[in-house]
Amino acid sequence: MKYTLFGEYRFSQLTLGTVQLGMQYGISNSAGVPDPSERFRMLEYAVQAGINTVDTARQYGQSEQVLGDFLEQTAESDSLNLVSKFKINPDVLHDPERAWTSVRNSVVESLKALRVSQLPVCLLHKGAEPMGEVMKILPTILYRLKEEGLIAIGGVSAYYPEDVDACLTETVIEALQIPVNIFDQRLLQRGTLARLQSKLVFARSVFLQGLFFMDPAQLTGNLTGAKPYLEQLQKLAEQARMTVAQLAFSFVRDLPGVDSIVFGAVNEMQVRQNVELLAGPPIPSAVLAEIQDVFQSVEEEIITPGQWAPLS
């Protein structure tokens, strides 16, 4: 396991995403929320495997509480880097003090649930609200959270590529969580990822919330347009002599500028599988070039899970 030094912290190359520990999540997840014993085994194995970074959020159901229980039972709070998130209600974007109060209350609730006194990393859980309006108040909010000692590193979990652009020169935004995968190469094409060298960068949606593992024939609604892309993805994986999972993982792992990959799991086996993917081979150069060509303009409704219609 490789680690990135950032400030006073060492962040593992893998970050365990824990939304599945608190709520049903993922288009291909038929297993549901794991039971308490399975959740404990997942977290215990992750720590043993060298994963010291865990991602959660106020909006992830019971995820923060589950992590707090684990930390209390195992006394791992000093060895795990907790990444949590807060929302800014669009209704308070034009009222800085109300926005601050709302955010502070959310962060304090996260600390209580996690049973820690400070969050190593705390991110704005960005939605579809205009980033220009958000940036009028976000820097001050992050400064105040740091001044009160509630967080160590502040940042943004981006929704659109334009969100990342707005953060490039803002020094108080030290960490970014970005969507990037074989289908979604917007940040590469814009040259944005290459400009994030001074930031701590978490990559999420490596498997596009499980879409990569769907049977193309099962897709309905606006996801039917993903069928030819999934078929091409499977062909390229065969060409590279890799599984689809390894192809997708290696693509993001080997991007310059990505410090840690956020992955989700619903059982210990899936955590093990992702640890194994981290050690997998690189993509052959010819296949990589084809990936960059074939998937350079996948439609936004396919690469943005928030726009997906429920499968019928």
Coordinates of C-alpha atoms in Angstrom, one line a residue:
M1 CA 0.0 0.0 0.0
K2 CA 1.4 3.4 -1.0
Y3 CA 0.7 6.5 1.0
T4 CA 0.6 10.2 0.2
L5 CA 2.0 12.7 2.8
F6 CA -0.2 15.8 3.0
G7 CA 0.2 18.1 6.0
E8 CA 0.5 16.0 9.1
Y9 CA -1.3 13.1 7.6
R10 CA -0.5 10.0 5.5
F11 CA -3.3 9.0 3.2
S12 CA -3.5 5.4 1.8
Q13 CA -3.8 4.9 -1.9
L14 CA -7.2 3.3 -1.2
T15 CA -10.0 5.0 0.6
L16 CA -12.9 2.9 1.8
G17 CA -16.1 4.5 0.9
T18 CA -18.8 3.7 3.5
V19 CA -22.1 4.9 2.0
Q20 CA -23.1 1.3 1.6
L21 CA -22.6 0.8 5.3
G22 CA -25.4 3.2 6.0
M23 CA -27.9 3.0 3.2
Q24 CA -28.8 1.2 -0.1
Y25 CA -26.5 2.5 -2.8
G26 CA -25.2 1.6 -6.3
I27 CA -27.1 0.6 -9.4
S28 CA -25.7 -2.9 -9.4
N29 CA -25.9 -3.5 -5.6
S30 CA -28.5 -6.2 -5.0
A31 CA -27.0 -7.2 -1.6
G32 CA -28.4 -4.2 0.3
V33 CA -26.8 -2.9 3.5
P34 CA -24.5 -5.4 5.2
D35 CA -25.4 -6.6 8.7
P36 CA -23.4 -5.3 11.7
S37 CA -21.0 -8.3 11.9
E38 CA -20.2 -8.0 8.2
R39 CA -19.6 -4.2 8.5
F40 CA -17.2 -4.8 11.4
R41 CA -15.3 -7.5 9.4
M42 CA -15.0 -5.1 6.4
L43 CA -13.6 -2.3 8.4
E44 CA -11.3 -4.6 10.4
Y45 CA -9.9 -6.2 7.2
A46 CA -9.4 -2.7 5.6
V47 CA -7.3 -1.6 8.5
Q48 CA -5.3 -4.8 8.4
A49 CA -4.7 -4.3 4.7
G50 CA -3.2 -0.9 5.3
I51 CA -6.2 1.2 4.3
N52 CA -6.1 4.1 6.8
T53 CA -8.5 6.5 5.0
V54 CA -12.3 6.2 5.2
D55 CA -14.9 8.3 3.4
T56 CA -18.4 9.1 4.8
A57 CA -20.9 11.9 5.0
R58 CA -23.8 13.2 7.0
Q59 CA -26.1 12.2 4.1
Y60 CA -25.0 8.5 4.2
G61 CA -27.7 7.2 6.5
Q62 CA -26.1 5.5 9.5
S63 CA -22.6 5.4 8.0
E64 CA -21.0 7.9 10.5
Q65 CA -22.6 6.1 13.4
V66 CA -21.4 2.7 12.2
L67 CA -17.8 4.1 11.9
G68 CA -18.1 5.7 15.3
D69 CA -19.1 2.3 16.8
F70 CA -16.1 0.7 15.1
L71 CA -13.7 3.3 16.3
E72 CA -15.0 3.1 19.9
Q73 CA -14.7 -0.7 19.9
T74 CA -11.3 -0.9 18.4
A75 CA -9.6 2.3 19.5
E76 CA -8.6 3.0 15.9
S77 CA -9.6 6.7 15.9
D78 CA -5.9 7.8 16.0
S79 CA -4.9 5.7 13.1
L80 CA -7.7 6.3 10.7
N81 CA -8.1 9.4 8.5
L82 CA -11.8 10.2 8.5
V83 CA -13.2 12.1 5.5
S84 CA -16.7 13.4 6.0
K85 CA -18.9 15.9 4.2
F86 CA -21.5 18.6 4.7
K87 CA -24.2 20.1 2.5
I88 CA -25.0 23.8 2.0
N89 CA -28.8 24.2 1.5
P90 CA -29.4 26.3 -1.6
D91 CA -31.9 28.3 0.4
V92 CA -29.1 29.8 2.5
L93 CA -26.5 30.5 -0.2
H94 CA -27.4 34.2 0.0
D95 CA -27.3 34.4 3.8
P96 CA -23.6 33.7 4.9
E97 CA -24.4 33.6 8.6
R98 CA -27.3 31.1 8.2
A99 CA -25.1 29.0 5.9
W100 CA -22.3 29.0 8.5
T101 CA -24.6 28.0 11.3
S102 CA -26.1 25.2 9.2
V103 CA -22.6 23.9 8.2
R104 CA -21.2 24.1 11.7
N105 CA -24.1 22.2 13.1
S106 CA -23.7 19.5 10.5
V107 CA -19.9 19.1 11.2
V108 CA -20.5 19.0 14.9
E109 CA -23.1 16.3 14.4
S110 CA -20.5 14.3 12.3
L111 CA -18.0 14.6 15.1
K112 CA -20.5 13.4 17.7
A113 CA -21.5 10.4 15.5
L114 CA -17.9 9.5 14.7
R115 CA -16.8 10.2 18.3
V116 CA -13.8 12.2 17.4
S117 CA -12.9 15.8 18.2
Q118 CA -11.6 16.8 14.8
L119 CA -12.1 15.7 11.2
P120 CA -8.8 15.2 9.3
V121 CA -10.7 16.0 6.0
C122 CA -14.0 17.8 5.6
L123 CA -15.5 18.4 2.2
L124 CA -18.5 20.3 0.8
H125 CA -20.8 17.7 -0.6
K126 CA -21.5 19.6 -3.8
G127 CA -24.7 19.2 -5.6
A128 CA -26.2 20.9 -8.6
E129 CA -26.3 24.3 -7.0
P130 CA -24.3 27.0 -8.9
M131 CA -20.6 26.9 -7.9
G132 CA -20.2 30.6 -8.4
E133 CA -22.7 31.3 -5.6
V134 CA -21.1 28.6 -3.4
M135 CA -17.7 30.1 -3.8
K136 CA -18.9 33.4 -2.4
I137 CA -19.3 31.8 1.0
L138 CA -17.4 28.5 1.1
P139 CA -13.8 29.8 1.7
T140 CA -15.0 31.7 4.8
I141 CA -16.8 28.7 6.1
L142 CA -13.8 26.5 5.7
Y143 CA -11.5 29.1 7.4
R144 CA -13.9 29.3 10.3
L145 CA -14.1 25.5 10.7
K146 CA -10.3 25.3 10.8
E147 CA -10.1 28.2 13.2
E148 CA -12.4 26.4 15.6
G149 CA -10.3 23.3 15.3
L150 CA -13.2 21.2 14.0
I151 CA -11.4 20.2 10.8
A152 CA -7.8 20.0 9.7
I153 CA -8.1 20.0 5.9
G154 CA -11.0 21.5 4.0
G155 CA -12.2 20.9 0.4
V156 CA -14.9 20.0 -2.0
S157 CA -16.5 16.8 -3.3
A158 CA -17.1 18.0 -6.9
Y159 CA -20.2 17.3 -8.9
Y160 CA -19.3 18.9 -12.2
P161 CA -15.8 19.5 -13.8
E162 CA -16.6 23.3 -13.5
D163 CA -16.7 22.8 -9.8
V164 CA -13.1 21.8 -9.8
D165 CA -12.1 24.7 -12.0
A166 CA -13.5 27.1 -9.4
C167 CA -11.3 25.6 -6.7
L168 CA -7.9 25.7 -8.4
T169 CA -6.6 29.0 -7.0
E170 CA -8.4 29.0 -3.6
T171 CA -5.8 28.0 -1.1
V172 CA -8.2 27.1 1.8
I173 CA -9.6 24.4 -0.5
E174 CA -6.8 21.9 0.0
A175 CA -8.6 18.6 -0.9
L176 CA -10.8 17.6 -3.8
Q177 CA -12.9 14.5 -4.4
I178 CA -13.5 14.2 -8.2
P179 CA -15.5 11.9 -10.4
V180 CA -13.2 10.2 -13.0
N181 CA -13.4 6.9 -14.8
I182 CA -13.0 5.3 -18.2
F183 CA -16.3 6.8 -19.4
D184 CA -15.8 10.2 -17.6
Q185 CA -12.6 11.7 -18.8
R186 CA -13.7 15.3 -18.7
L187 CA -11.1 16.4 -16.2
L188 CA -8.3 14.8 -18.2
Q189 CA -9.4 16.4 -21.5
R190 CA -9.7 19.9 -19.8
G191 CA -6.2 19.5 -18.4
T192 CA -7.7 20.1 -14.9
L193 CA -6.3 17.1 -13.2
A194 CA -2.8 18.1 -14.1
R195 CA -3.4 21.4 -12.4
L196 CA -4.2 19.8 -9.0
Q197 CA -0.7 19.0 -8.0
S198 CA -0.9 21.1 -4.8
K199 CA -4.2 19.6 -3.7
L200 CA -5.0 16.2 -2.1
V201 CA -7.0 14.4 -4.7
F202 CA -9.5 11.6 -4.1
A203 CA -10.9 9.9 -7.2
R204 CA -14.4 8.4 -7.0
S205 CA -16.8 6.6 -9.3
V206 CA -14.1 4.3 -10.6
F207 CA -16.8 1.8 -11.7
L208 CA -19.4 4.5 -12.3
Q209 CA -21.4 3.3 -9.3
G210 CA -21.5 -0.2 -10.6
L211 CA -22.7 0.6 -14.1
F212 CA -19.6 -1.0 -15.6
F213 CA -20.8 -4.4 -14.2
M214 CA -24.4 -4.2 -15.5
D215 CA -25.7 -6.4 -18.3
P216 CA -26.3 -4.0 -21.2
A217 CA -29.5 -5.8 -22.0
Q218 CA -30.9 -4.9 -18.6
L219 CA -30.5 -1.1 -19.1
T220 CA -33.6 1.0 -19.4
G221 CA -34.6 4.6 -19.7
N222 CA -31.9 7.1 -20.4
L223 CA -29.2 4.5 -19.6
T224 CA -30.0 2.5 -22.7
G225 CA -27.5 4.8 -24.4
A226 CA -24.8 3.2 -22.3
K227 CA -25.2 -0.2 -24.0
P228 CA -22.7 0.4 -26.9
Y229 CA -20.2 1.8 -24.4
L230 CA -20.5 -1.1 -22.1
E231 CA -20.1 -3.6 -25.0
Q232 CA -17.0 -1.7 -26.1
L233 CA -15.6 -1.7 -22.5
Q234 CA -16.0 -5.5 -22.4
K235 CA -14.2 -5.9 -25.7
L236 CA -11.3 -3.7 -24.6
A237 CA -11.0 -5.6 -21.3
E238 CA -10.7 -8.8 -23.3
Q239 CA -8.2 -7.2 -25.6
A240 CA -6.1 -6.2 -22.5
R241 CA -6.6 -9.7 -21.0
M242 CA -8.1 -8.1 -17.9
T243 CA -11.4 -8.1 -16.2
V244 CA -13.6 -5.0 -16.6
A245 CA -12.9 -4.3 -12.9
Q246 CA -9.1 -4.4 -13.4
L247 CA -9.3 -2.3 -16.6
A248 CA -11.4 0.4 -14.8
F249 CA -9.3 0.3 -11.7
S250 CA -5.9 0.4 -13.5
F251 CA -7.1 3.3 -15.6
V252 CA -7.7 5.6 -12.6
R253 CA -4.9 4.2 -10.4
D254 CA -2.3 5.2 -13.0
L255 CA -3.5 8.7 -13.6
P256 CA -0.9 11.2 -12.5
G257 CA -2.3 13.4 -9.7
V258 CA -4.7 10.9 -8.1
D259 CA -3.6 10.4 -4.5
S260 CA -6.3 8.0 -3.4
I261 CA -9.1 5.9 -4.9
V262 CA -12.4 5.9 -3.1
F263 CA -14.1 2.5 -3.5
G264 CA -17.3 1.0 -2.0
A265 CA -18.0 -2.5 -0.8
V266 CA -20.8 -4.4 0.8
N267 CA -18.8 -7.3 2.3
E268 CA -15.2 -8.2 3.3
M269 CA -14.6 -10.1 0.0
Q270 CA -15.2 -6.9 -2.0
V271 CA -12.7 -5.1 0.1
R272 CA -10.2 -7.8 -0.6
Q273 CA -10.9 -7.7 -4.3
N274 CA -10.2 -4.0 -4.4
V275 CA -7.0 -4.4 -2.6
E276 CA -6.0 -7.0 -5.2
L277 CA -7.0 -4.7 -8.0
L278 CA -4.7 -2.1 -6.6
A279 CA -1.8 -4.5 -7.2
G280 CA -2.9 -5.4 -10.8
P281 CA -1.0 -4.7 -14.0
P282 CA -1.1 -1.5 -16.0
I283 CA -3.2 -1.2 -19.1
P284 CA -1.3 -2.0 -22.3
S285 CA -0.4 1.3 -24.2
A286 CA -2.4 0.4 -27.3
V287 CA -5.5 -0.4 -25.3
L288 CA -5.1 2.8 -23.3
A289 CA -4.9 4.9 -26.4
E290 CA -8.1 3.2 -27.7
I291 CA -9.8 3.9 -24.3
Q292 CA -8.9 7.6 -24.6
D293 CA -10.3 7.7 -28.2
V294 CA -13.5 5.6 -27.8
F295 CA -14.8 7.2 -24.6
Q296 CA -13.8 10.8 -25.1
S297 CA -17.3 12.1 -25.4
V298 CA -19.7 9.9 -23.5
E299 CA -23.0 11.7 -22.9
E300 CA -23.4 13.6 -19.6
E301 CA -26.7 11.7 -18.8
I302 CA -24.7 8.5 -18.8
I303 CA -21.7 9.7 -16.7
T304 CA -23.7 11.6 -14.2
P305 CA -25.5 9.2 -11.8
G306 CA -27.7 12.1 -10.5
Q307 CA -29.4 12.1 -13.9
W308 CA -30.1 8.4 -14.1
A309 CA -33.7 7.3 -14.2
P310 CA -34.6 4.3 -11.9
L311 CA -34.2 1.0 -13.7
S312 CA -37.7 -0.5 -14.5

